[in-house]
Tab-separated table of C-alpha atoms in Angstrom:
chain	number	residue	atom	x	y	z
A	1	MET	CA	0.000	0.000	0.000
A	2	ARG	CA	1.223	3.466	-0.878
A	3	VAL	CA	1.058	6.586	1.300
A	4	LEU	CA	1.564	10.202	0.256
A	5	LEU	CA	3.855	11.753	2.876
A	6	LEU	CA	4.093	15.527	3.270
A	7	LEU	CA	7.862	15.899	3.370
A	8	SER	CA	9.214	19.213	4.614
A	9	GLY	CA	12.812	18.077	4.879
A	10	GLY	CA	12.756	18.395	8.662
A	11	LEU	CA	13.298	15.500	11.033
A	12	ASP	CA	9.653	14.969	12.011
A	13	SER	CA	8.371	14.234	8.524
A	14	VAL	CA	11.286	11.880	7.852
A	15	LEU	CA	10.566	10.006	11.091
A	16	ALA	CA	6.894	9.719	10.145
A	17	GLY	CA	7.957	8.085	6.905
A	18	CYS	CA	10.334	5.705	8.689
A	19	ILE	CA	7.587	4.576	11.083
A	20	LEU	CA	5.202	3.845	8.216
A	21	GLN	CA	7.909	2.172	6.197
A	22	ASP	CA	8.498	-0.159	9.160
A	23	GLN	CA	4.880	-1.270	8.723
A	24	GLY	CA	5.495	-2.187	5.111
A	25	LEU	CA	4.008	0.876	3.442
A	26	GLU	CA	5.492	2.376	0.295
A	27	ILE	CA	6.403	6.037	0.772
A	28	VAL	CA	5.896	8.707	-1.880
A	29	GLY	CA	7.066	12.104	-0.680
A	30	LEU	CA	5.202	15.292	-1.515
A	31	THR	CA	6.612	18.755	-1.006
A	32	PHE	CA	5.754	22.270	-2.131
A	33	GLU	CA	7.664	25.329	-3.257
A	34	SER	CA	6.949	29.035	-3.629
A	35	PRO	CA	8.893	32.306	-3.322
A	36	PHE	CA	8.438	31.982	0.451
A	37	PHE	CA	9.956	28.515	0.833
A	38	GLY	CA	11.844	26.082	-1.339
A	39	ALA	CA	11.935	22.327	-1.804
A	40	GLU	CA	15.696	21.878	-1.396
A	41	ARG	CA	15.610	20.268	2.046
A	42	ALA	CA	12.868	17.851	1.041
A	43	VAL	CA	14.731	16.919	-2.136
A	44	SER	CA	17.854	16.202	-0.099
A	45	GLU	CA	16.018	14.057	2.460
A	46	ALA	CA	14.057	12.137	-0.161
A	47	ARG	CA	17.302	11.326	-1.939
A	48	ARG	CA	18.890	10.176	1.309
A	49	MET	CA	15.897	7.988	2.197
A	50	ASN	CA	15.532	6.718	-1.375
A	51	TRP	CA	11.914	7.875	-1.541
A	52	PRO	CA	10.347	9.189	-4.749
A	53	LEU	CA	9.388	12.836	-4.371
A	54	VAL	CA	6.722	14.986	-6.004
A	55	VAL	CA	7.412	18.747	-6.006
A	56	VAL	CA	4.453	21.084	-6.588
A	57	ASP	CA	4.703	24.837	-7.143
A	58	ILE	CA	1.960	26.595	-5.179
A	59	THR	CA	3.024	30.202	-5.688
A	60	GLU	CA	-0.378	31.525	-6.736
A	61	GLU	CA	-2.176	29.675	-3.939
A	62	GLU	CA	0.302	30.997	-1.377
A	63	ILE	CA	-0.096	34.575	-2.540
A	64	GLN	CA	-3.858	34.342	-2.098
A	65	ILE	CA	-3.434	32.889	1.381
A	66	VAL	CA	-0.910	35.522	2.466
A	67	GLU	CA	-3.176	38.282	1.166
A	68	LYS	CA	-6.138	37.172	3.261
A	69	PRO	CA	-5.705	34.146	5.545
A	70	LYS	CA	-8.905	32.732	6.985
A	71	TYR	CA	-7.221	31.810	10.257
A	72	GLY	CA	-4.899	34.780	10.563
A	73	TYR	CA	-1.162	35.224	10.897
A	74	GLY	CA	1.400	34.003	13.375
A	75	ARG	CA	3.912	36.355	14.933
A	76	HIS	CA	4.844	37.835	11.565
A	77	MET	CA	3.315	37.335	8.089
A	78	ASN	CA	3.071	33.566	8.440
A	79	PRO	CA	-0.454	32.152	7.920
A	80	CYS	CA	0.673	28.717	9.116
A	81	LEU	CA	-2.720	27.092	9.604
A	82	ASP	CA	-4.115	28.249	6.254
A	83	CYS	CA	-0.906	27.235	4.517
A	84	HIS	CA	-0.805	23.736	5.989
A	85	LEU	CA	-4.491	23.248	5.298
A	86	GLN	CA	-3.897	24.091	1.653
A	87	MET	CA	-1.028	21.610	1.446
A	88	VAL	CA	-3.073	18.779	2.943
A	89	ARG	CA	-6.012	19.610	0.659
A	90	LEU	CA	-3.757	19.477	-2.399
A	91	ALA	CA	-2.240	16.218	-1.168
A	92	GLY	CA	-5.724	14.727	-1.010
A	93	GLN	CA	-6.399	15.772	-4.582
A	94	LEU	CA	-3.205	14.011	-5.676
A	95	LEU	CA	-3.981	10.675	-4.009
A	96	PRO	CA	-5.588	9.107	-7.111
A	97	ARG	CA	-2.792	10.246	-9.414
A	98	TYR	CA	-0.154	8.475	-7.324
A	99	GLN	CA	-2.406	5.577	-6.334
A	100	ALA	CA	-1.942	6.343	-2.644
A	101	ALA	CA	-4.457	5.350	0.027
A	102	PHE	CA	-4.020	8.214	2.491
A	103	VAL	CA	-1.962	11.247	3.496
A	104	ALA	CA	0.602	11.243	6.309
A	105	THR	CA	2.382	14.176	7.944
A	106	GLY	CA	5.128	14.707	10.492
A	107	GLU	CA	2.970	16.911	12.713
A	108	VAL	CA	3.441	16.674	16.462
A	109	LEU	CA	0.578	17.650	18.748
A	110	GLY	CA	1.449	20.890	20.546
A	111	GLU	CA	4.801	21.461	18.842
A	112	ARG	CA	3.658	24.582	16.993
A	113	PRO	CA	1.182	26.785	18.858
A	114	LEU	CA	-0.671	28.077	15.790
A	115	SER	CA	-0.861	25.129	13.418
A	116	GLN	CA	-0.349	22.015	15.546
A	117	ASN	CA	-2.699	22.421	18.475
A	118	ARG	CA	-5.569	19.964	18.745
A	119	GLN	CA	-8.157	22.331	17.278
A	120	ALA	CA	-5.908	23.204	14.329
A	121	LEU	CA	-5.333	19.540	13.521
A	122	GLN	CA	-9.092	18.974	13.519
A	123	ILE	CA	-9.656	21.980	11.240
A	124	VAL	CA	-7.075	20.731	8.743
A	125	GLU	CA	-8.582	17.264	8.623
A	126	ARG	CA	-12.162	18.497	8.305
A	127	GLU	CA	-11.656	21.313	5.799
A	128	SER	CA	-9.209	19.415	3.619
A	129	GLY	CA	-11.919	16.894	2.769
A	130	LEU	CA	-9.753	14.082	4.138
A	131	GLU	CA	-11.469	13.370	7.435
A	132	GLY	CA	-10.189	10.031	8.678
A	133	TYR	CA	-7.504	9.813	6.009
A	134	VAL	CA	-4.816	12.094	7.446
A	135	LEU	CA	-2.423	10.113	9.632
A	136	ARG	CA	0.046	11.733	12.021
A	137	PRO	CA	2.281	8.827	13.079
A	138	LEU	CA	4.262	10.743	15.713
A	139	SER	CA	1.174	11.707	17.749
A	140	ALA	CA	-1.466	9.242	16.520
A	141	GLN	CA	-2.056	7.597	19.904
A	142	LEU	CA	-3.046	10.978	21.357
A	143	LEU	CA	-5.550	11.667	18.572
A	144	PRO	CA	-8.860	10.072	17.562
A	145	GLU	CA	-8.494	6.819	15.654
A	146	THR	CA	-8.465	7.406	11.903
A	147	GLU	CA	-10.094	5.351	9.165
A	148	VAL	CA	-6.577	4.358	8.188
A	149	GLU	CA	-6.171	2.621	11.548
A	150	LYS	CA	-9.711	1.247	11.710
A	151	LYS	CA	-9.268	-0.449	8.346
A	152	GLY	CA	-6.071	-2.088	9.518
A	153	TRP	CA	-3.832	-0.364	7.002
A	154	VAL	CA	-1.517	0.542	9.890
A	155	LYS	CA	-1.213	-0.784	13.428
A	156	ARG	CA	-2.168	1.873	15.948
A	157	GLU	CA	-0.018	0.287	18.638
A	158	ALA	CA	3.056	0.821	16.446
A	159	LEU	CA	2.359	4.549	16.190
A	160	LEU	CA	3.592	7.075	18.761
A	161	ASP	CA	2.322	9.487	21.414
A	162	ILE	CA	4.766	12.390	21.122
A	163	GLN	CA	3.546	15.843	22.076
A	164	GLY	CA	4.922	19.258	22.954
A	165	ARG	CA	8.076	21.083	21.976
A	166	SER	CA	10.642	18.786	23.563
A	167	ARG	CA	12.768	17.048	20.960
A	168	LYS	CA	14.010	14.211	23.172
A	169	ARG	CA	11.864	11.465	21.646
A	170	GLN	CA	12.665	12.589	18.127
A	171	MET	CA	16.396	12.559	18.902
A	172	GLU	CA	16.116	9.003	20.172
A	173	LEU	CA	14.283	7.976	17.018
A	174	ALA	CA	16.863	9.719	14.849
A	175	GLU	CA	19.550	7.633	16.515
A	176	LYS	CA	17.494	4.477	16.018
A	177	TYR	CA	17.082	5.149	12.303
A	178	GLN	CA	20.666	6.423	11.992
A	179	LEU	CA	19.594	9.844	10.789
A	180	GLU	CA	22.241	12.547	10.939
A	181	GLY	CA	22.451	16.133	9.778
A	182	TYR	CA	18.703	16.675	9.824
A	183	ALA	CA	17.136	20.124	9.630
A	184	THR	CA	15.691	21.918	12.643
A	185	PRO	CA	11.893	21.970	13.056
A	186	SER	CA	11.756	25.755	12.642
A	187	GLY	CA	12.986	27.850	9.757
A	188	GLY	CA	12.735	27.431	6.038
A	189	CYS	CA	9.834	29.840	5.495
A	190	LEU	CA	10.562	33.504	4.878
A	191	LEU	CA	7.150	34.474	6.229
A	192	THR	CA	8.392	33.676	9.744
A	193	ASP	CA	11.349	36.050	9.329
A	194	PRO	CA	10.704	39.476	10.915
A	195	GLY	CA	12.826	41.400	8.410
A	196	TYR	CA	11.262	39.793	5.366
A	197	SER	CA	7.777	40.184	6.836
A	198	ALA	CA	8.362	43.899	7.373
A	199	ARG	CA	9.425	44.278	3.728
A	200	LEU	CA	6.418	42.271	2.589
A	201	ARG	CA	4.069	44.603	4.473
A	202	LYS	CA	5.744	47.600	2.836
A	203	LEU	CA	5.442	45.978	-0.563
A	204	ARG	CA	1.766	45.230	-0.080
A	205	SER	CA	1.126	48.797	1.060
A	206	TRP	CA	3.068	50.172	-1.906
A	207	ARG	CA	1.619	47.897	-4.586
A	208	GLY	CA	-1.889	47.412	-3.207
A	209	ARG	CA	-1.803	43.691	-3.920
A	210	LEU	CA	0.924	41.084	-4.053
A	211	LYS	CA	2.324	39.964	-7.402
A	212	LYS	CA	4.554	36.966	-8.049
A	213	GLU	CA	7.301	38.913	-9.790
A	214	ASP	CA	7.447	41.414	-6.912
A	215	ILE	CA	7.670	38.707	-4.262
A	216	TRP	CA	10.640	37.082	-5.965
A	217	LEU	CA	12.424	40.430	-6.122
A	218	LEU	CA	11.703	41.059	-2.439
A	219	ARG	CA	13.960	38.154	-1.444
A	220	TYR	CA	17.171	39.929	-2.400
A	221	GLY	CA	19.014	43.182	-1.820
A	222	ARG	CA	18.290	46.411	0.019
A	223	HIS	CA	14.881	47.955	-0.529
A	224	PHE	CA	13.763	51.568	-0.756
A	225	PHE	CA	10.119	52.423	-1.438
A	226	GLY	CA	9.023	55.748	-2.859
A	227	SER	CA	5.468	56.806	-3.589
A	228	ASP	CA	5.540	55.446	-7.136
A	229	TYR	CA	8.822	53.558	-7.441
A	230	TRP	CA	10.750	50.797	-5.683
A	231	VAL	CA	14.541	50.573	-5.635
A	232	VAL	CA	16.351	47.272	-4.989
A	233	ILE	CA	20.143	47.340	-4.595
A	234	GLY	CA	22.307	44.203	-4.618
A	235	ARG	CA	24.460	43.487	-1.570
A	236	ASP	CA	27.047	41.206	-3.202
A	237	GLU	CA	28.007	39.744	-6.559
A	238	GLY	CA	25.634	36.812	-6.130
A	239	GLU	CA	22.674	39.116	-5.548
A	240	ASN	CA	23.743	41.297	-8.463
A	241	ARG	CA	23.439	38.329	-10.810
A	242	ILE	CA	20.056	37.358	-9.389
A	243	LEU	CA	18.700	40.908	-9.666
A	244	ARG	CA	19.684	41.041	-13.327
A	245	GLN	CA	17.794	37.794	-13.886
A	246	LEU	CA	14.698	38.997	-12.000
A	247	ALA	CA	14.504	42.394	-13.695
A	248	LEU	CA	11.423	42.761	-15.883
A	249	PRO	CA	11.669	44.279	-19.381
A	250	GLU	CA	9.996	47.443	-18.109
A	251	ASP	CA	12.334	47.818	-15.105
A	252	ILE	CA	15.247	50.246	-15.009
A	253	LYS	CA	18.684	48.726	-14.336
A	254	ILE	CA	21.425	50.905	-12.872
A	255	THR	CA	25.152	50.316	-12.317
A	256	THR	CA	28.126	52.532	-11.554
A	257	VAL	CA	30.665	52.882	-14.363
A	258	SER	CA	33.475	54.925	-12.849
A	259	LYS	CA	33.960	52.563	-9.869
A	260	LYS	CA	32.832	49.099	-8.828
A	261	GLY	CA	29.308	49.027	-7.455
A	262	PRO	CA	26.070	47.112	-7.058
A	263	GLN	CA	23.333	46.182	-9.485
A	264	THR	CA	20.207	48.235	-8.903
A	265	VAL	CA	16.734	47.440	-10.204
A	266	VAL	CA	14.033	50.120	-10.190
A	267	ARG	CA	10.418	49.070	-10.544
A	268	PHE	CA	7.753	51.703	-11.198
A	269	LYS	CA	4.032	51.581	-10.574
A	270	LYS	CA	3.408	53.372	-13.840
A	271	LYS	CA	5.933	55.040	-16.152
A	272	GLU	CA	9.488	55.879	-15.162
A	273	THR	CA	10.547	59.514	-14.868
A	274	PRO	CA	14.029	61.067	-15.245
A	275	VAL	CA	13.839	62.506	-11.720
A	276	LYS	CA	13.163	59.133	-10.107
A	277	ILE	CA	15.853	57.423	-12.165
A	278	ARG	CA	18.317	60.055	-10.981
A	279	GLU	CA	17.277	59.500	-7.360
A	280	ALA	CA	17.800	55.746	-7.734
A	281	ALA	CA	21.232	56.452	-9.209
A	282	LEU	CA	22.126	58.522	-6.143
A	283	LEU	CA	21.156	55.614	-3.903
A	284	THR	CA	23.247	53.270	-6.024
A	285	ILE	CA	26.326	55.449	-5.571
A	286	ARG	CA	25.946	55.291	-1.799
A	287	TYR	CA	26.631	51.535	-1.893
A	288	SER	CA	29.440	51.711	-4.462
A	289	GLN	CA	33.145	52.471	-4.294
A	290	ALA	CA	32.375	55.662	-6.195
A	291	ARG	CA	30.924	57.236	-3.082
A	292	ARG	CA	34.462	58.283	-2.021
A	293	GLU	CA	34.983	60.246	-5.234
A	294	GLU	CA	34.029	63.834	-6.017
A	295	LYS	CA	31.909	62.660	-8.926
A	296	ALA	CA	30.556	59.375	-10.251
A	297	ILE	CA	29.382	58.070	-13.606
A	298	VAL	CA	26.295	55.875	-13.540
A	299	LYS	CA	24.720	53.931	-16.397
A	300	TRP	CA	21.016	53.183	-16.534
A	301	SER	CA	19.205	51.088	-19.094
A	302	SER	CA	15.662	50.150	-19.976
A	303	ARG	CA	14.048	48.102	-22.700
A	304	ALA	CA	14.146	51.073	-25.049
A	305	LYS	CA	17.279	53.049	-24.212
A	306	GLU	CA	20.529	53.387	-22.303
A	307	GLU	CA	22.093	56.527	-20.854
A	308	LYS	CA	24.920	57.650	-18.593
A	309	LEU	CA	24.677	60.206	-15.814
A	310	GLU	CA	27.523	62.168	-14.257
A	311	LEU	CA	26.698	63.022	-10.659
A	312	ALA	CA	28.516	65.176	-8.114
A	313	LYS	CA	29.218	64.167	-4.526
A	314	ALA	CA	27.413	67.239	-3.219
A	315	GLU	CA	24.218	66.098	-4.934
A	316	TRP	CA	24.167	62.538	-3.613
A	317	SER	CA	25.281	63.597	-0.118
A	318	LYS	CA	22.449	66.110	0.115
A	319	TYR	CA	19.841	63.704	-1.279
A	320	LEU	CA	20.801	60.791	0.975
A	321	THR	CA	20.855	62.913	4.112
A	322	GLU	CA	17.560	64.664	3.433
A	323	ASN	CA	15.570	61.655	2.228
A	324	TYR	CA	16.996	58.553	3.890
A	325	ASN	CA	19.176	59.838	6.735
A	326	LEU	CA	22.061	57.974	5.080
A	327	ARG	CA	25.593	59.314	5.150
A	328	SER	CA	27.506	59.068	1.899
A	329	THR	CA	30.613	58.040	3.884
A	330	SER	CA	29.262	54.561	4.649
A	331	ILE	CA	31.154	51.370	3.784
A	332	ALA	CA	31.699	51.040	0.058
A	333	TYR	CA	30.465	48.166	-2.047
A	334	ARG	CA	33.023	45.408	-2.598
A	335	GLU	CA	33.062	41.700	-3.239
A	336	LEU	CA	31.257	40.580	-0.142
A	337	THR	CA	30.423	37.445	1.752
A	338	GLU	CA	26.811	36.275	1.787
A	339	ASP	CA	26.231	37.393	5.368
A	340	TYR	CA	27.500	40.930	4.771
A	341	ASN	CA	24.817	43.424	5.744
A	342	PRO	CA	26.105	46.859	6.821
């Protein structure tokens, strides 16, 4: 018999699969990806466990959930309950395609206050349309018996009664199954990050509604929001390359010519204006090696044209101080490590 296992790449979901595999079930992993979280950890764990893995992009569904979650947010912009409900619902819809009998997860009762309390688990099961066919092997003995158990597909006595945030039992199981280098139970989702969540709120306020291409851009660089334009400045060479890839045809791209500097992408609500392009160029200089010079040459390009601007230090110093409280004497751009963030 085959089971569709929601595989996050964390230890709990891997342990759930191991427990079911011990009972002779065939595991097919299922994971999801979006601009807020990737599938890399799940891919790595599935490869290690020799489980087939299905990866589903749910970007559009996630955007709708983040815009207006039925069950609200966690501490930041994370609609954990709505998000998990959507994943379980989609897993149920995929059961026939992969000839699986039920869905299993690595959820632990009480481990996450928002999405893994008893009421939340009941909501997920009921609203996903899978009542009785969602098995949580790590906490099954603390939960009502499922149809999966009643039908004898799994032995209830071989399932576990783990609850709470202690990781002791999971560590013991990891040793039993010889699992090493597993991911922590938290992390992996940008919506739980306070800095990213703050930027996402600003983006939503600026744009009015969230768009996929904006959310991808929000992951990288430094961000400055004006009334009708948004400036994103790369922090290292890796981000510079990514920003060039993410730039839309209608975006403005800016780089310094006279000295080494970052890649800047400017996204407008409507049509670009020379004044706003110049302001974005001044911001770009602030994070370049040109900021130590008396003047700087900046190149900007769009789909239709390319121009160079020669700017004086007095102009960018005045603009940065008056508009962003930034001193032009800050650390210059250079080839930086990934964790560099002045």
